[in-house]
CSV table of C-alpha atoms and ligand atoms in Angstrom, one decimal:
chain,number,residue,atom,x,y,z
W,43,MET,CA,115.7,-27.4,-79.1
W,44,SER,CA,116.8,-24.8,-81.7
W,45,LEU,CA,120.0,-22.9,-81.0
W,46,LEU,CA,119.9,-19.4,-79.9
W,47,THR,CA,120.6,-17.0,-82.8
W,48,TYR,CA,121.4,-13.3,-82.9
W,49,GLY,CA,117.9,-12.6,-84.4
W,50,LYS,CA,116.1,-14.7,-81.8
W,51,TYR,CA,117.9,-13.2,-78.8
W,52,LEU,CA,117.2,-9.7,-79.9
W,53,LYS,CA,113.7,-10.5,-81.2
W,54,LEU,CA,114.6,-8.7,-84.4
W,55,ARG,CA,111.6,-10.0,-86.3
W,56,ASP,CA,109.4,-8.3,-83.8
W,57,LEU,CA,111.5,-5.2,-83.5
W,58,LEU,CA,112.0,-4.7,-87.2
W,59,ALA,CA,108.3,-5.1,-87.8
W,60,CYS,CA,107.4,-2.2,-85.6
W,61,GLN,CA,107.9,0.6,-88.2
W,62,GLU,CA,104.6,1.1,-89.8
W,63,LEU,CA,104.4,4.2,-92.0
W,64,ALA,CA,101.2,6.1,-91.7
W,65,SER,CA,101.9,7.6,-95.1
W,66,GLU,CA,102.1,4.2,-96.7
W,67,LYS,CA,98.8,3.2,-95.1
W,68,ALA,CA,97.3,6.4,-96.6
W,69,GLY,CA,98.6,5.3,-100.0
W,70,ARG,CA,101.3,7.9,-100.5
W,71,ALA,CA,104.5,6.6,-98.8
W,72,ALA,CA,106.7,9.5,-97.6
W,73,HIS,CA,110.4,8.7,-97.8
W,74,ASP,CA,111.4,10.4,-94.6
W,75,GLU,CA,108.7,8.9,-92.3
W,76,LEU,CA,110.9,5.8,-91.7
W,77,LEU,CA,113.6,8.1,-90.3
W,78,PHE,CA,111.1,9.8,-88.1
W,79,ILE,CA,109.8,6.6,-86.7
W,80,VAL,CA,113.2,5.0,-86.2
W,81,THR,CA,114.5,8.1,-84.4
W,82,HIS,CA,111.6,8.2,-82.0
W,83,GLN,CA,111.8,4.5,-81.3
W,84,THR,CA,115.5,4.6,-80.6
W,85,TYR,CA,114.8,7.5,-78.2
W,86,GLU,CA,112.3,5.4,-76.4
W,87,LEU,CA,114.8,2.5,-76.1
W,88,TRP,CA,117.4,4.8,-74.7
W,89,PHE,CA,114.8,6.2,-72.3
W,90,LYS,CA,114.2,2.7,-71.1
W,91,GLN,CA,117.9,2.2,-70.4
W,92,CYS,CA,118.1,5.6,-68.6
W,93,LEU,CA,115.2,4.6,-66.4
W,94,HIS,CA,116.9,1.3,-65.6
W,95,GLU,CA,120.1,3.2,-64.6
W,96,LEU,CA,118.1,5.8,-62.6
W,97,ASP,CA,116.3,3.0,-60.7
W,98,ALA,CA,119.6,1.5,-59.8
W,99,VAL,CA,121.0,4.9,-58.6
W,100,ILE,CA,117.9,5.6,-56.5
W,101,ALA,CA,118.1,2.1,-54.9
W,102,LEU,CA,121.8,2.4,-54.1
W,103,MET,CA,121.6,5.9,-52.7
W,104,GLY,CA,118.2,5.6,-51.1
W,105,THR,CA,119.1,3.5,-48.2
W,106,ASP,CA,119.5,4.7,-44.6
W,107,PHE,CA,123.3,4.1,-44.7
W,108,VAL,CA,125.1,4.4,-48.0
W,109,ASN,CA,128.3,2.4,-48.3
W,110,GLU,CA,131.2,4.2,-50.1
W,111,ARG,CA,131.4,1.3,-52.6
W,112,ASP,CA,127.8,2.0,-53.5
W,113,VAL,CA,128.5,5.7,-54.2
W,114,GLY,CA,131.1,4.5,-56.7
W,115,ARG,CA,128.5,2.2,-58.4
W,116,ALA,CA,125.8,4.9,-58.4
W,117,LEU,CA,128.3,7.3,-60.0
W,118,HIS,CA,129.1,4.7,-62.7
W,119,TYR,CA,125.5,4.4,-63.6
W,120,LEU,CA,124.9,8.1,-63.6
W,121,GLU,CA,127.9,8.6,-65.9
W,122,ARG,CA,126.3,6.1,-68.2
W,123,VAL,CA,123.1,8.2,-68.3
W,124,VAL,CA,125.3,11.2,-69.2
W,125,ALA,CA,126.9,9.2,-72.1
W,126,ILE,CA,123.4,8.2,-73.3
W,127,GLN,CA,122.2,11.8,-73.2
W,128,LYS,CA,125.1,12.7,-75.5
W,129,VAL,CA,123.8,10.2,-78.0
W,130,LEU,CA,120.3,11.6,-77.6
W,131,LEU,CA,121.5,15.0,-78.4
W,132,ASP,CA,123.4,13.8,-81.5
W,133,GLN,CA,120.3,12.0,-82.8
W,134,ILE,CA,118.8,15.4,-83.4
W,135,ASP,CA,121.4,16.0,-86.1
W,136,VAL,CA,120.2,12.8,-87.8
W,137,LEU,CA,116.6,13.8,-87.7
W,138,GLU,CA,117.3,17.2,-89.0
W,139,THR,CA,118.5,15.7,-92.2
W,140,MET,CA,114.7,15.6,-92.8
W,141,THR,CA,113.7,19.0,-94.2
W,142,PRO,CA,110.5,20.9,-93.2
W,143,LEU,CA,109.1,20.3,-96.6
W,144,ASP,CA,109.8,16.5,-96.3
W,145,PHE,CA,108.1,16.5,-92.9
W,146,LEU,CA,105.0,18.1,-94.4
W,147,ASP,CA,104.6,15.0,-96.6
W,148,PHE,CA,103.3,13.1,-93.6
W,149,ARG,CA,102.9,15.5,-90.6
W,150,ASN,CA,99.2,15.9,-90.8
W,151,LEU,CA,98.7,12.1,-90.6
W,152,LEU,CA,100.3,12.2,-87.1
W,153,THR,CA,97.6,14.5,-85.4
W,154,PRO,CA,96.8,14.4,-82.5
W,155,SER,CA,99.8,12.2,-81.4
W,156,SER,CA,102.9,14.0,-80.0
W,157,GLY,CA,106.1,13.4,-78.1
W,158,PHE,CA,104.2,15.2,-75.3
W,159,GLN,CA,102.6,11.8,-74.7
W,160,SER,CA,105.9,10.0,-74.1
W,161,ALA,CA,105.3,8.2,-70.8
W,162,GLN,CA,108.9,7.2,-70.4
W,163,PHE,CA,110.0,10.9,-70.8
W,164,ARG,CA,107.6,11.8,-68.0
W,165,GLN,CA,108.9,9.0,-65.9
W,166,ILE,CA,112.5,10.2,-66.4
W,167,GLU,CA,111.5,13.7,-65.3
W,168,ASN,CA,109.6,12.4,-62.3
W,169,LYS,CA,112.4,10.0,-61.3
W,170,LEU,CA,114.9,12.8,-61.4
W,171,GLY,CA,112.6,14.8,-59.1
W,172,LEU,CA,110.9,17.4,-61.3
W,173,ARG,CA,108.1,18.8,-59.1
W,174,ARG,CA,104.5,19.1,-60.3
W,175,THR,CA,104.5,22.7,-59.1
W,176,GLN,CA,107.4,23.5,-61.4
W,177,ARG,CA,105.7,22.1,-64.5
W,178,LEU,CA,104.5,24.5,-67.1
W,179,ARG,CA,100.9,23.7,-68.0
W,180,TYR,CA,100.0,22.3,-71.4
W,181,ASN,CA,96.8,23.8,-72.8
W,182,GLU,CA,95.9,24.8,-69.3
W,183,ALA,CA,95.8,21.2,-68.2
W,184,ASP,CA,98.1,19.0,-66.1
W,185,TYR,CA,100.6,17.1,-68.1
W,186,GLU,CA,99.0,13.7,-67.5
W,187,GLN,CA,95.8,14.7,-69.3
W,188,ALA,CA,97.6,14.0,-72.5
W,189,LEU,CA,98.4,10.4,-71.5
W,190,ASP,CA,96.2,7.4,-71.9
W,191,ALA,CA,94.9,5.6,-68.8
W,192,ALA,CA,97.7,3.0,-68.7
W,193,ASP,CA,100.4,5.5,-69.1
W,194,ARG,CA,98.8,7.9,-66.7
W,195,ALA,CA,98.9,5.1,-64.0
W,196,SER,CA,102.5,4.2,-64.7
W,197,VAL,CA,103.7,7.9,-64.7
W,198,ALA,CA,101.7,8.6,-61.5
W,199,ALA,CA,103.3,5.5,-59.8
W,200,VAL,CA,106.7,7.0,-60.6
W,201,GLU,CA,105.7,10.4,-59.3
W,202,ARG,CA,104.6,8.8,-56.0
W,203,GLY,CA,107.8,6.8,-55.7
W,204,ALA,CA,111.3,7.8,-54.6
W,205,ASN,CA,113.1,10.3,-56.8
W,206,LEU,CA,116.8,11.1,-57.2
W,207,PHE,CA,116.6,14.6,-55.9
W,208,ASP,CA,115.0,13.5,-52.5
W,209,VAL,CA,117.4,10.6,-52.2
W,210,ILE,CA,120.5,12.7,-52.8
W,211,GLU,CA,119.2,15.4,-50.5
W,212,ALA,CA,118.8,12.9,-47.7
W,213,TRP,CA,122.2,11.4,-48.3
W,214,LEU,CA,123.8,14.9,-48.3
W,215,ALA,CA,122.0,15.9,-45.1
W,216,ARG,CA,123.6,12.9,-43.3
W,217,THR,CA,127.2,13.9,-44.2
W,218,PRO,CA,129.0,13.5,-40.9
W,219,PHE,CA,131.8,16.0,-40.7
W,220,VAL,CA,129.9,19.2,-41.7
W,221,ASP,CA,129.5,20.1,-38.0
W,222,SER,CA,132.5,18.9,-36.1
W,223,PRO,CA,133.1,19.9,-32.5
W,224,ASP,CA,136.9,20.4,-33.1
W,225,PHE,CA,136.6,22.5,-36.2
W,226,ASP,CA,134.2,25.4,-36.7
W,227,PHE,CA,134.5,25.4,-40.4
W,228,TRP,CA,131.6,27.9,-41.0
W,229,ARG,CA,133.2,30.6,-38.7
W,230,GLU,CA,136.5,30.4,-40.6
W,231,TYR,CA,134.8,30.2,-44.0
W,232,ARG,CA,132.7,33.3,-43.1
W,233,ALA,CA,135.8,35.3,-42.1
W,234,ASN,CA,137.6,34.4,-45.4
W,235,VAL,CA,134.5,35.1,-47.4
W,236,THR,CA,134.2,38.5,-45.8
W,237,ARG,CA,137.8,39.2,-46.6
W,238,MET,CA,137.3,38.1,-50.2
W,239,LEU,CA,134.2,40.2,-50.6
W,240,ASP,CA,135.9,43.2,-49.0
W,241,GLU,CA,138.7,42.9,-51.6
W,242,ASP,CA,136.2,42.6,-54.4
W,243,GLN,CA,134.4,45.7,-53.2
W,244,ALA,CA,137.6,47.7,-52.9
W,245,THR,CA,138.4,46.7,-56.6
W,246,ILE,CA,135.0,48.1,-57.7
W,247,GLU,CA,135.6,51.2,-55.7
W,248,GLY,CA,139.0,51.7,-57.2
W,249,LYS,CA,138.2,51.0,-60.8
W,250,ALA,CA,139.3,54.3,-62.5
W,251,GLN,CA,137.6,53.5,-65.8
W,252,LEU,CA,134.1,53.2,-64.3
W,253,SER,CA,131.6,56.1,-64.5
W,254,GLU,CA,129.9,57.1,-61.2
W,255,ALA,CA,126.6,55.6,-62.3
W,256,ALA,CA,128.2,52.3,-63.3
W,257,ARG,CA,130.1,52.1,-60.0
W,258,ARG,CA,126.9,52.7,-58.1
W,259,ALA,CA,125.1,50.0,-60.1
W,260,GLN,CA,128.0,47.5,-59.5
W,261,LEU,CA,128.1,48.3,-55.8
W,262,ALA,CA,124.3,47.8,-55.5
W,263,GLU,CA,124.7,44.4,-57.2
W,264,PHE,CA,127.5,43.7,-54.7
W,265,VAL,CA,125.2,44.3,-51.7
W,266,ARG,CA,123.0,41.5,-53.1
W,267,THR,CA,126.1,39.2,-53.4
W,268,ARG,CA,126.8,39.8,-49.7
W,269,GLU,CA,123.2,39.0,-48.8
W,270,THR,CA,123.4,35.8,-50.8
W,271,PHE,CA,126.5,34.8,-48.9
W,272,THR,CA,124.7,35.6,-45.6
W,273,SER,CA,122.1,33.0,-46.4
W,274,VAL,CA,124.9,30.4,-46.0
W,275,PHE,CA,125.5,31.4,-42.4
W,276,GLU,CA,122.0,32.2,-41.3
W,277,PRO,CA,119.6,29.3,-41.5
W,278,GLU,CA,116.6,31.7,-41.3
W,279,GLN,CA,117.8,33.6,-44.3
W,280,TYR,CA,118.4,30.3,-46.1
W,281,GLU,CA,114.9,29.1,-45.3
W,282,ALA,CA,113.4,32.4,-46.5
W,283,LEU,CA,115.1,31.8,-49.9
W,284,ARG,CA,113.7,28.3,-49.8
W,285,ALA,CA,110.2,29.4,-49.1
W,286,SER,CA,110.4,31.8,-52.1
W,287,GLY,CA,111.5,28.9,-54.3
W,288,GLN,CA,115.1,30.2,-54.8
W,289,ARG,CA,116.5,27.2,-53.1
W,290,ARG,CA,115.3,23.6,-53.0
W,291,LEU,CA,117.8,21.6,-51.0
W,292,SER,CA,117.4,21.5,-47.2
W,293,TYR,CA,119.9,23.7,-45.3
W,294,PRO,CA,121.9,20.7,-44.0
W,295,ALA,CA,122.1,19.2,-47.5
W,296,PHE,CA,123.1,22.4,-49.0
W,297,LEU,CA,126.0,22.9,-46.5
W,298,ALA,CA,127.2,19.4,-47.0
W,299,ALA,CA,127.2,19.8,-50.8
W,300,LEU,CA,129.2,23.0,-50.4
W,301,MET,CA,131.7,21.3,-48.2
W,302,ILE,CA,132.1,18.5,-50.7
W,303,MET,CA,132.7,21.0,-53.5
W,304,LEU,CA,135.2,22.9,-51.4
W,305,TYR,CA,137.2,20.0,-50.0
W,306,ARG,CA,136.8,17.7,-53.0
W,307,ASP,CA,140.6,17.1,-53.1
W,308,GLU,CA,140.3,15.0,-49.9
W,309,PRO,CA,140.3,11.4,-51.2
W,310,ILE,CA,137.1,10.3,-49.5
W,311,LEU,CA,135.2,13.2,-51.0
W,312,GLN,CA,136.3,12.5,-54.6
W,313,ASN,CA,133.3,10.2,-55.4
W,314,PRO,CA,130.7,12.5,-53.7
W,315,PHE,CA,132.2,15.4,-55.7
W,316,ARG,CA,132.0,13.4,-59.0
W,317,LEU,CA,128.5,12.3,-58.2
W,318,LEU,CA,127.3,15.9,-57.7
W,319,THR,CA,129.1,16.8,-60.9
W,320,ALA,CA,127.3,14.0,-62.7
W,321,LEU,CA,124.0,15.3,-61.5
W,322,VAL,CA,124.8,18.7,-62.8
W,323,GLU,CA,125.7,17.1,-66.2
W,324,VAL,CA,122.4,15.1,-66.3
W,325,ASP,CA,120.4,18.3,-65.6
W,326,GLN,CA,122.5,20.2,-68.1
W,327,ASN,CA,122.2,17.6,-70.9
W,328,LEU,CA,118.4,17.4,-70.4
W,329,SER,CA,118.2,21.2,-70.6
W,330,MET,CA,120.4,21.1,-73.8
W,331,TRP,CA,118.1,18.5,-75.3
W,332,ARG,CA,115.1,20.6,-74.5
W,333,HIS,CA,116.7,23.5,-76.2
W,334,ARG,CA,117.9,21.6,-79.2
W,335,HIS,CA,114.4,20.0,-79.5
W,336,ALA,CA,112.8,23.4,-79.3
W,337,LEU,CA,115.1,24.8,-82.0
W,338,MET,CA,114.4,21.7,-84.2
W,339,VAL,CA,110.7,22.3,-83.7
W,340,HIS,CA,111.0,25.9,-84.7
W,341,ARG,CA,113.0,24.9,-87.8
W,342,MET,CA,110.5,22.1,-88.8
W,343,ILE,CA,107.1,23.8,-88.1
W,344,GLY,CA,107.9,27.5,-87.6
W,345,ALA,CA,105.2,29.2,-85.6
W,346,LYS,CA,102.5,26.5,-86.3
W,347,ILE,CA,101.1,24.8,-83.2
W,348,GLY,CA,102.3,21.3,-82.4
W,349,THR,CA,100.4,18.2,-83.4
W,350,GLY,CA,99.6,17.8,-79.7
W,351,GLY,CA,98.1,21.3,-79.7
W,352,SER,CA,100.4,23.4,-77.5
W,353,SER,CA,102.1,26.6,-78.6
W,354,GLY,CA,104.8,24.3,-79.8
W,355,GLU,CA,108.2,25.9,-79.8
W,356,ASP,CA,107.2,28.6,-77.3
W,357,TYR,CA,106.1,26.1,-74.7
W,358,LEU,CA,109.2,24.0,-75.2
W,359,ARG,CA,111.6,26.9,-75.0
W,360,ARG,CA,110.2,27.9,-71.6
W,361,THR,CA,110.6,24.4,-70.2
W,362,VAL,CA,114.4,24.7,-70.7
W,363,GLU,CA,114.6,26.9,-67.6
W,364,ALA,CA,111.4,26.0,-65.8
W,365,HIS,CA,112.0,22.2,-65.7
W,366,ARG,CA,115.5,22.1,-64.2
W,367,VAL,CA,115.9,19.8,-61.2
W,368,PHE,CA,119.4,20.2,-59.7
W,369,LEU,CA,119.6,24.0,-60.0
W,370,ASP,CA,121.0,24.2,-56.4
W,371,LEU,CA,124.0,22.3,-57.4
W,372,PHE,CA,124.7,24.7,-60.3
W,373,ASN,CA,124.4,27.6,-57.8
W,374,LEU,CA,126.9,26.1,-55.4
W,375,SER,CA,129.6,27.8,-57.5
W,376,THR,CA,128.5,31.2,-56.2
W,377,PHE,CA,129.9,30.1,-52.8
W,378,LEU,CA,133.2,28.7,-53.8
W,379,ILE,CA,136.3,30.4,-52.6
W,380,PRO,CA,139.9,29.9,-53.9
W,381,ARG,CA,141.7,27.0,-52.5
W,382,SER,CA,144.3,29.4,-51.0
W,383,MET,CA,141.5,30.9,-48.8
W,384,LEU,CA,140.1,27.5,-47.7
W,385,PRO,CA,140.3,27.0,-43.9
W,386,PRO,CA,142.8,24.1,-43.4
W,387,LEU,CA,141.3,21.0,-42.0
W,388,PRO,CA,142.5,19.7,-38.6
W,389,LEU,CA,145.0,16.9,-39.1
W,390,GLU,CA,142.8,14.2,-37.5
W,391,LEU,CA,139.9,15.1,-39.8
W,392,ARG,CA,142.2,15.2,-42.8
W,393,GLU,CA,143.4,11.7,-42.0
W,394,GLN,CA,139.8,10.5,-41.6
W,395,LEU,CA,139.1,11.8,-45.1
W,396,GLY,CA,142.1,10.2,-46.6
W,397,PHE,CA,142.6,6.7,-48.0
W,398,ARG,CA,144.5,4.3,-45.7
W,399,TRP,CA,146.4,1.2,-46.7
W,400,ASN,CA,146.4,-1.3,-43.9
W,401,ALA,CA,149.5,-3.5,-44.6
X,1495,LIG,C1,110.3,16.7,-86.6
X,1495,LIG,C2,110.6,16.5,-85.3
X,1495,LIG,C3,109.8,16.9,-84.2
X,1495,LIG,C4,108.8,17.9,-84.1
X,1495,LIG,C5,108.3,18.9,-85.1
X,1495,LIG,C6,108.4,17.9,-82.7
X,1495,LIG,C7,107.4,18.7,-82.2
X,1495,LIG,C8,107.0,18.8,-80.9
X,1495,LIG,C9,106.1,19.8,-80.4
X,1495,LIG,C10,105.4,20.9,-81.2
X,1495,LIG,C11,105.9,19.5,-79.1
X,1495,LIG,C12,105.0,20.3,-78.1
X,1495,LIG,C13,103.8,19.4,-77.8
X,1495,LIG,C14,102.8,19.4,-79.0
X,1495,LIG,O1,102.0,20.3,-79.1
X,1495,LIG,O2,102.9,18.4,-79.7
X,1495,LIG,C15,106.8,18.4,-78.7
X,1495,LIG,C16,106.9,17.9,-77.5
X,1495,LIG,C17,107.7,16.8,-77.2
X,1495,LIG,N1,108.5,16.1,-78.1
X,1495,LIG,FE1,108.8,16.5,-80.0
X,1495,LIG,N2,109.0,17.0,-82.0
X,1495,LIG,C18,109.9,16.3,-82.8
X,1495,LIG,C19,110.8,15.3,-82.5
X,1495,LIG,C20,110.9,14.7,-81.3
X,1495,LIG,C21,111.7,13.6,-81.0
X,1495,LIG,C22,112.7,12.9,-81.9
X,1495,LIG,C23,111.5,13.3,-79.7
X,1495,LIG,C24,112.2,12.2,-79.0
X,1495,LIG,C25,111.5,11.4,-78.2
X,1495,LIG,C26,110.5,14.2,-79.2
X,1495,LIG,C27,110.0,14.2,-77.9
X,1495,LIG,C28,109.2,15.1,-77.4
X,1495,LIG,C29,108.8,15.2,-76.0
X,1495,LIG,C30,109.3,14.3,-74.9
X,1495,LIG,C31,107.9,16.3,-75.9
X,1495,LIG,C32,107.4,16.8,-74.6
X,1495,LIG,C33,108.4,17.8,-74.0
X,1495,LIG,C34,107.9,18.5,-72.8
X,1495,LIG,O3,106.7,18.6,-72.5
X,1495,LIG,O4,108.8,19.1,-72.1
X,1495,LIG,N3,110.2,15.0,-80.2
X,1495,LIG,N4,107.4,18.0,-79.9
């Protein structure tokens, strides 16, 4: 039996034989095509790793009862995804050492293939919880039309399966102390919010440097802020926002997420808080990648249409906003109030939320 070697373990012979230059086959090798292939292949390897981590997070958080230890592990895996995303963002710098003119040496040979056909990218989007209804259409067709039969099946299977958004939403909705018989948090929070908003309104009204028109505009804006806050206290108003697509989380999940953000200094809420923050980072990094990729596309091909046939840069730029998944978590900041205004927790509840050392 031959000993295991570095090359055998990593199947390097196979791996390093996977870079076939289309330009070489066409008889005019383009120097930068190797960089183009290596960059895309490394992306796909990292996508594979991200899917592996997301699967683990969904499995840990998707059970009927989530043990605190599992929250810590899920967080660890999510933080790894965040670290990988930073590498994915940096890889764009490497690819951009290829100039638009260098790209033209082989670009036409790639038609009609496109990153749009990356099945793993679609799987990541679906596993995160991007909804079909949110997706911008590509050439007036659903996204899977660009995939071959095998990829279409694998992407559809992921779309049907559990996704991170749903799993987190269900976990949040089960948070126990949001509605406690001994502590009417929402009544106290509402009173403090009203006080805070009254103070803000008085500041606008008293600003000497504002013109009358500017003051009226700011006060009109302020009425909207008050209405937004009301949606926290009135489930019907919240549901109306949800129906119009301005909220996605269920009402109980939203309240729990807000409580976690407000009381995150309580030891037991540390991991949930960090988990929600990691989800915000995952969403933010993906948006930043979409934006960087769109800029790179603009820089490389200008206003030409993509090899896959869409309006290229324009389509990609619009996905930055349209394809966000955890927008509700970003919007939680609207409802934060200063620590000094936070209703104090009853002692018993505080103790329950603390760490205990049983000697
Ligand atoms: C020279 C560099 C690149 C150019 C000019 C480029 C161009 C484009 C264009 C024009 C599209 C829109 C679809 C189409 O019509 O083809 C697209 C989509 C896409 N590309 Fe790239 N791309 C480049 C590099 C990359 C890299 C390194 C990746 C990494 C995997 C990538 C992944 C994707 C993905 C996932 C999509 C679909 C995005 C979505 O639908 O939201 N691209 N690309």
